[in-house]
Tab-separated table of C-alpha atoms and ligand atoms in Angstrom:
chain	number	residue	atom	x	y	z
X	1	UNK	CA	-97.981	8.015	41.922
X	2	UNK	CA	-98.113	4.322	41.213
X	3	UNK	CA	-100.476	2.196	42.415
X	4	UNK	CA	-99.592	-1.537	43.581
X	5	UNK	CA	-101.509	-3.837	41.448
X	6	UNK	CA	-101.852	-7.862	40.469
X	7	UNK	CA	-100.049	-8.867	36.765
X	8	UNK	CA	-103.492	-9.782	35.605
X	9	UNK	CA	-105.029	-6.002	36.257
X	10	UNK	CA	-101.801	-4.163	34.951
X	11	UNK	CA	-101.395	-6.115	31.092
X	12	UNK	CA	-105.032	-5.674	31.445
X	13	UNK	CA	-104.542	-1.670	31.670
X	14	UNK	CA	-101.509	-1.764	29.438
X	15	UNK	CA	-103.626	-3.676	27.016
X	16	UNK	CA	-106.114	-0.605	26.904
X	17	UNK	CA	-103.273	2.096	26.308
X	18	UNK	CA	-100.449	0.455	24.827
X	19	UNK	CA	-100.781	-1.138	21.690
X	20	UNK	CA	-100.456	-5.404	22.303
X	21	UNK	CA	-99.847	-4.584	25.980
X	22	UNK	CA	-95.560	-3.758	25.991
X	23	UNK	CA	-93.509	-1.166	24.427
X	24	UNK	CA	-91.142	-3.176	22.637
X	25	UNK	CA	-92.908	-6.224	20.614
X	26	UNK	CA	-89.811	-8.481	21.698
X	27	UNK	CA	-91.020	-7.929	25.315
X	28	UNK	CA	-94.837	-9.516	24.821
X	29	UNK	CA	-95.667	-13.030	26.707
X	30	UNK	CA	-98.224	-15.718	26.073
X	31	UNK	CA	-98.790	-14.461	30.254
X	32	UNK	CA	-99.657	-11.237	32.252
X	33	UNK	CA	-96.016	-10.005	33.483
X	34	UNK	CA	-96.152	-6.459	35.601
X	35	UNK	CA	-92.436	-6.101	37.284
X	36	UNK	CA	-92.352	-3.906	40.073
X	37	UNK	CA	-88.880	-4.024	40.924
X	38	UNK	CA	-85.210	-5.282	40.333
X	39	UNK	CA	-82.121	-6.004	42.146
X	40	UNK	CA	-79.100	-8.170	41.500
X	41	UNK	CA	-79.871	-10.857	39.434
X	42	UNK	CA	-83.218	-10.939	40.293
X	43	UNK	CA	-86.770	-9.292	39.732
X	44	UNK	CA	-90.437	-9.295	41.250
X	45	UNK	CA	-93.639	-9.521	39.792
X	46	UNK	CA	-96.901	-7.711	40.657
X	47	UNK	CA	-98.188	-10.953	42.020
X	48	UNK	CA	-94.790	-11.212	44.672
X	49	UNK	CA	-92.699	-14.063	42.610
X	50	UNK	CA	-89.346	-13.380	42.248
X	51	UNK	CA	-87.546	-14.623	39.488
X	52	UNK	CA	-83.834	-15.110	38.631
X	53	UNK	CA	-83.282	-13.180	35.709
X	54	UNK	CA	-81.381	-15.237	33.198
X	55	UNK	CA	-82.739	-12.541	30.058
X	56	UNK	CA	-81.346	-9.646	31.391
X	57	UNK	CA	-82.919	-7.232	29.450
X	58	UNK	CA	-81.541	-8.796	26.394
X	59	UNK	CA	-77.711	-8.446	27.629
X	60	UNK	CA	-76.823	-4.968	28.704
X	61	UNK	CA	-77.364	-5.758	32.704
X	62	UNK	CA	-73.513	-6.783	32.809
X	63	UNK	CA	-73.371	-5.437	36.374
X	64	UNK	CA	-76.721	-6.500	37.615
X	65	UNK	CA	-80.160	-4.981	38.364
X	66	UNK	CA	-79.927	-1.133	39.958
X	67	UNK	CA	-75.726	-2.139	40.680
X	68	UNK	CA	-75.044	0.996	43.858
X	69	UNK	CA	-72.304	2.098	41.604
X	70	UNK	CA	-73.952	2.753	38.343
X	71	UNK	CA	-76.721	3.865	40.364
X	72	UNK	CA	-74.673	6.781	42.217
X	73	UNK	CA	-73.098	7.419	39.018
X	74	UNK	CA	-76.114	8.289	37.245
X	75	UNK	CA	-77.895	10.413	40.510
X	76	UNK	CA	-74.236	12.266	40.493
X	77	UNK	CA	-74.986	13.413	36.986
X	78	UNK	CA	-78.484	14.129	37.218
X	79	UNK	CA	-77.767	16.511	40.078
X	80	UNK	CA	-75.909	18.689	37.606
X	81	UNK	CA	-76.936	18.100	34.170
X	82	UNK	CA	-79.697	16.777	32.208
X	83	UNK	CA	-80.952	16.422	28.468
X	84	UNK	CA	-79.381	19.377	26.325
X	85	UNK	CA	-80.360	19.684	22.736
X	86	UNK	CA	-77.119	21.941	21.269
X	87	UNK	CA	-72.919	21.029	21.753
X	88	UNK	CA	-71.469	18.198	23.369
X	89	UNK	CA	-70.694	17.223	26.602
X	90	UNK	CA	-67.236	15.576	28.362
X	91	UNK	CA	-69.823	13.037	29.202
X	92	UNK	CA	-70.010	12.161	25.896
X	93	UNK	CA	-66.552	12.137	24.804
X	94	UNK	CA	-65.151	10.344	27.527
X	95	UNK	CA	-67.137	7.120	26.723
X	96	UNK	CA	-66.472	7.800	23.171
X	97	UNK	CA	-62.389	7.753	23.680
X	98	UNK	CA	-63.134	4.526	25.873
X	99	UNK	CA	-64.880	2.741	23.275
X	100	UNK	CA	-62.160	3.720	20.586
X	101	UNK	CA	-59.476	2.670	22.836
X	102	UNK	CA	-61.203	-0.472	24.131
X	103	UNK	CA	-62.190	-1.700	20.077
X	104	UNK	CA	-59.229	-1.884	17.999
X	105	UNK	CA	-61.100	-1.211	15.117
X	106	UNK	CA	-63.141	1.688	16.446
X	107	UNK	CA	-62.046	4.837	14.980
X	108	UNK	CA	-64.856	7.192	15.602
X	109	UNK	CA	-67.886	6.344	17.460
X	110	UNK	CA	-71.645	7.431	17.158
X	111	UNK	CA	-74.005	6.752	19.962
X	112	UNK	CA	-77.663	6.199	19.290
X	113	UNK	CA	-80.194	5.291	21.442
X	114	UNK	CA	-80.962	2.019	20.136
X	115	UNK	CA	-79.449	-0.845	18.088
X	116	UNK	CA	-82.118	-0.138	15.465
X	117	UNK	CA	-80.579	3.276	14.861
X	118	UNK	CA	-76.843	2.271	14.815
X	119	UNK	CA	-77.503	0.034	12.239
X	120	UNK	CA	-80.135	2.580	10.411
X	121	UNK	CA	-76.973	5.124	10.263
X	122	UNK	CA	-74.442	2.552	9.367
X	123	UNK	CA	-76.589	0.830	6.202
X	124	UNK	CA	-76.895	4.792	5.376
X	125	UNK	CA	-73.717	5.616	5.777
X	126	UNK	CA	-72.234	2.846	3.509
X	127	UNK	CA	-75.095	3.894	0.852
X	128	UNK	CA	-73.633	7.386	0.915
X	129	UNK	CA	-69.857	6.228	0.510
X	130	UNK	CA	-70.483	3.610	-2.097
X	131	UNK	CA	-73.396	5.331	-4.421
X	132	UNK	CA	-74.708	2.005	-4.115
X	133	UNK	CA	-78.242	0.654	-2.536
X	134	UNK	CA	-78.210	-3.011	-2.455
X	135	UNK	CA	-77.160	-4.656	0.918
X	136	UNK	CA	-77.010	-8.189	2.408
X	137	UNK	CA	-77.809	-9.732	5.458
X	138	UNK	CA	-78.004	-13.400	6.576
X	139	UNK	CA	-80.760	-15.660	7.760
X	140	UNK	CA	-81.308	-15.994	11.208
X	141	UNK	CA	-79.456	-12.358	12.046
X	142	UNK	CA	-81.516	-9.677	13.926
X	143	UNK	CA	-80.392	-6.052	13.333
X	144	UNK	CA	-83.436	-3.844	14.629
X	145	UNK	CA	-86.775	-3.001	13.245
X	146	UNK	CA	-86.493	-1.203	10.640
X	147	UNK	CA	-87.499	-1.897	6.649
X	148	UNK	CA	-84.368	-2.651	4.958
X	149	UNK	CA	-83.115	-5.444	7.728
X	150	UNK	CA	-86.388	-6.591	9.196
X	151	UNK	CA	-86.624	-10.156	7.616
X	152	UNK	CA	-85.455	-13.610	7.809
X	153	UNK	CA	-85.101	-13.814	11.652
X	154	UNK	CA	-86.678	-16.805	13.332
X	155	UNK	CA	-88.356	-18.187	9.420
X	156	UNK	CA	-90.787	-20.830	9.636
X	157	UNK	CA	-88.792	-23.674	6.859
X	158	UNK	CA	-91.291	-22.989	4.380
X	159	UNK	CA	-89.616	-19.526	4.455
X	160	UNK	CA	-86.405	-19.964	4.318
X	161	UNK	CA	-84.708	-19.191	0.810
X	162	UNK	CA	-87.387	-16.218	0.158
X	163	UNK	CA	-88.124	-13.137	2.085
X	164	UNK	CA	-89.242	-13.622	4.994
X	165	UNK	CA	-90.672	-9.556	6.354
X	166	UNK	CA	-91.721	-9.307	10.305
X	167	UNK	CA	-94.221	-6.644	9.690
X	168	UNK	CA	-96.976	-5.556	7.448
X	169	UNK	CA	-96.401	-1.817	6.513
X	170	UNK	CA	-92.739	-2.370	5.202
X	171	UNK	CA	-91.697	-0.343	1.910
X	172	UNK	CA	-91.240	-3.204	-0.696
X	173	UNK	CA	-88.961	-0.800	-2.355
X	174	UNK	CA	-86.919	-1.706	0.685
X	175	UNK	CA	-87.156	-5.206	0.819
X	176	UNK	CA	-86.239	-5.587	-2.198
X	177	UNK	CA	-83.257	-4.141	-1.562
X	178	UNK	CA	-82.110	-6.524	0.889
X	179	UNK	CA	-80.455	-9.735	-0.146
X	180	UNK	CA	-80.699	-12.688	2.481
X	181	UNK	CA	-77.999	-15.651	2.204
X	182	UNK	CA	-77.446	-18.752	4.154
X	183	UNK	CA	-75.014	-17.993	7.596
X	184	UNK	CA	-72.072	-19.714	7.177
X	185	UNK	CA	-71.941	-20.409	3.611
X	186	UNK	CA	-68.732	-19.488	1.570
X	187	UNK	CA	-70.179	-20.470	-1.609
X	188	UNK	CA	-73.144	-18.524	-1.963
X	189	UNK	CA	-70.973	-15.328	-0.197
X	190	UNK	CA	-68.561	-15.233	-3.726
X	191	UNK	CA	-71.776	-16.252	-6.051
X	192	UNK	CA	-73.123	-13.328	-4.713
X	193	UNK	CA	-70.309	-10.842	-4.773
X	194	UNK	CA	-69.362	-12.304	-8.469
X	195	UNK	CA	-72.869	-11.641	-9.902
X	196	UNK	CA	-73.784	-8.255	-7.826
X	197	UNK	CA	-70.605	-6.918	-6.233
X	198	UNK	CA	-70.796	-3.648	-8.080
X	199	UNK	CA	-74.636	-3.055	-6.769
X	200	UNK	CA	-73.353	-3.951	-2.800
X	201	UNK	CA	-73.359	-0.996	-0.550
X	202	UNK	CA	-72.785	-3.461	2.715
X	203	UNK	CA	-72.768	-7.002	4.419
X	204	UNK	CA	-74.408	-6.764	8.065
X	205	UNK	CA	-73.487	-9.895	9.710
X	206	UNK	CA	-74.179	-10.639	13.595
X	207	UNK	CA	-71.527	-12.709	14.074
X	208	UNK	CA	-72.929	-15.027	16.522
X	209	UNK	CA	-76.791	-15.027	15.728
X	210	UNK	CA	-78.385	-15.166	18.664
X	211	UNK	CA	-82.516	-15.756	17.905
X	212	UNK	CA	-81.617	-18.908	16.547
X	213	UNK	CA	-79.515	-20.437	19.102
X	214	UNK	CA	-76.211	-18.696	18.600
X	215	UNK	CA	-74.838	-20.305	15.850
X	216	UNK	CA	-71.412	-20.171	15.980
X	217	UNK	CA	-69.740	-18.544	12.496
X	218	UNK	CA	-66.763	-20.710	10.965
X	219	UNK	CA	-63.991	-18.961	11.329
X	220	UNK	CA	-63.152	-19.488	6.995
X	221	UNK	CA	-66.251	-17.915	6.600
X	222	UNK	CA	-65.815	-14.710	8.230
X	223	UNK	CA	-62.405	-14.517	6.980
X	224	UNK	CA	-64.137	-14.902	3.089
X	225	UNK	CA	-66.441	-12.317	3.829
X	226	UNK	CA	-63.664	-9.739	5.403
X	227	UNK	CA	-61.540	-10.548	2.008
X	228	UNK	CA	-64.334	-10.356	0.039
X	229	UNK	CA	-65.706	-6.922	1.003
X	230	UNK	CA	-62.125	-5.454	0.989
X	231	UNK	CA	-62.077	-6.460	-2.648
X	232	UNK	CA	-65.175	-5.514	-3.733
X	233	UNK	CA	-65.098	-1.694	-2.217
X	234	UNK	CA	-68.224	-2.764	0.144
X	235	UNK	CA	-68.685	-2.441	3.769
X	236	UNK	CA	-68.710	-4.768	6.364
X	237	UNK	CA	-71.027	-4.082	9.163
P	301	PLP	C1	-77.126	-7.669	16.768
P	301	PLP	C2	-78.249	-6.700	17.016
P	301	PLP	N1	-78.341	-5.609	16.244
P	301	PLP	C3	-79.350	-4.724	16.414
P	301	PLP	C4	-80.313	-4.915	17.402
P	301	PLP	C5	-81.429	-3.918	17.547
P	301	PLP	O1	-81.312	-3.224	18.732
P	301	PLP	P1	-82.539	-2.471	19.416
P	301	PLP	O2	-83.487	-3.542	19.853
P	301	PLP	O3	-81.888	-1.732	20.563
P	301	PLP	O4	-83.131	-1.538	18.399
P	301	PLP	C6	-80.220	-6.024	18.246
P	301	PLP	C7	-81.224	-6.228	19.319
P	301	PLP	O5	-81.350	-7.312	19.887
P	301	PLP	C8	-79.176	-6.955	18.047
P	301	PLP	O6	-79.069	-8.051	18.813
């Protein structure tokens, strides 16, 4: 049963039991912040504020907090089926047809539970196809939290132009194996392929990196990388 509480006396419990307080480091504050509920486009705190909710949960709240029609969706389905460890279910497959017909590009899709993991099984994947282990990524892009792509986000300028890890405890093996160029920069795109193109497995590019202010990509240069992969057997991600 939960227990109403203040902000203050819940990060204070979290503190105790979770480690830095939040289960997701992207979701820590410089202030005590205990939600107790969501609706709309709005939440409310422990302490009673309610606050217009211009993060939405990084994105994925399309619809709104607890929309009635995902919400009687999901009860529908939980009435009759739950987590099942073996098969597949038409669950399943329908969203994956809708995603393939919605994304011209989409052939086949994987669903993961996280962004971290999509991009874990992609960088793998394009290992496995090419035989190669080197990829490339570009400062300023987020791509999850694992070793081979967490670097180079939000880089202090002292930073920028070496690696730049988020996290003590990551395999310099790894690192190592991750190349970081300037976003938006043809030039150092062909240097790169020129020089290494034979040790690329992939290119992960957000296209419009969003931690530092959603930089918009020219449209040349995603065009040169497209062409550029394509000629060079590597993937684009
Ligand atoms: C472009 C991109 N890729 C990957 C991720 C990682 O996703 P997750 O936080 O679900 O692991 C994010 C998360 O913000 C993202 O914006």
């Amino acid at each position: 049963m939960l227990i109403a509480q203040h902000n203050a006396e819940l990060a204070e419990r979290a503190a105790r039991v979770i480690p830095g307080g939040v289960n997701s480091s992207n979701r820590r504050l410089p202030w005590p912040l205990a939600v107790v509920s969501a609706q709309g486009a709005t939440f409310t705190d422990a302490d009673g504020t309610t606050y217009l909710d211009y993060h939405a949960a990084f994105g994925p709240l399309i619809l709104g907090h607890n929309h009635p029609r995902v919400n009687a969706a999901v009860r529908d389905v939980m009435e009759r089926l739950d987590i099942i460890g073996a098969g597949v279910t038409e669950l399943e497959v329908q969203l994956a047809e809708t995603l393939c017909r919605h994304i011209p590009s989409a052939e086949r899709v994987l669903l993961t539970n996280s962004g971290s993991e999509a991009t874990f099984a992609a960088l793998r994947l394009a290992r496995a196809v090419t035989g190669r282990n080197t990829i490339v990524k570009f400062q300023g892009t987020y791509h999850g939290w694992h070793d081979a792509v967490l670097m180079n986000v939000i880089s202090p300028p002292e930073k920028i132009g070496r690696k730049d890890p988020l996290s003590l405890g990551m395999l310099p093996e790894t690192i190592e194996h991750t190349l970081v160029l300037p976003f938006n920069d043809i030039e150092a795109l062909q240097t790169t392929v020129e020089q290494r193109g034979d040790e690329i497995a992939a290119f992960i590019v957000e296209i419009i990196p969003h931690n530092i202010g959603c930089v918009l990509p020219r449209p040349e240069f995603l065009r040169a990388l497209r062409s550029l992969c394509d000629a060079h057997g590597i993937v684009l991600i």
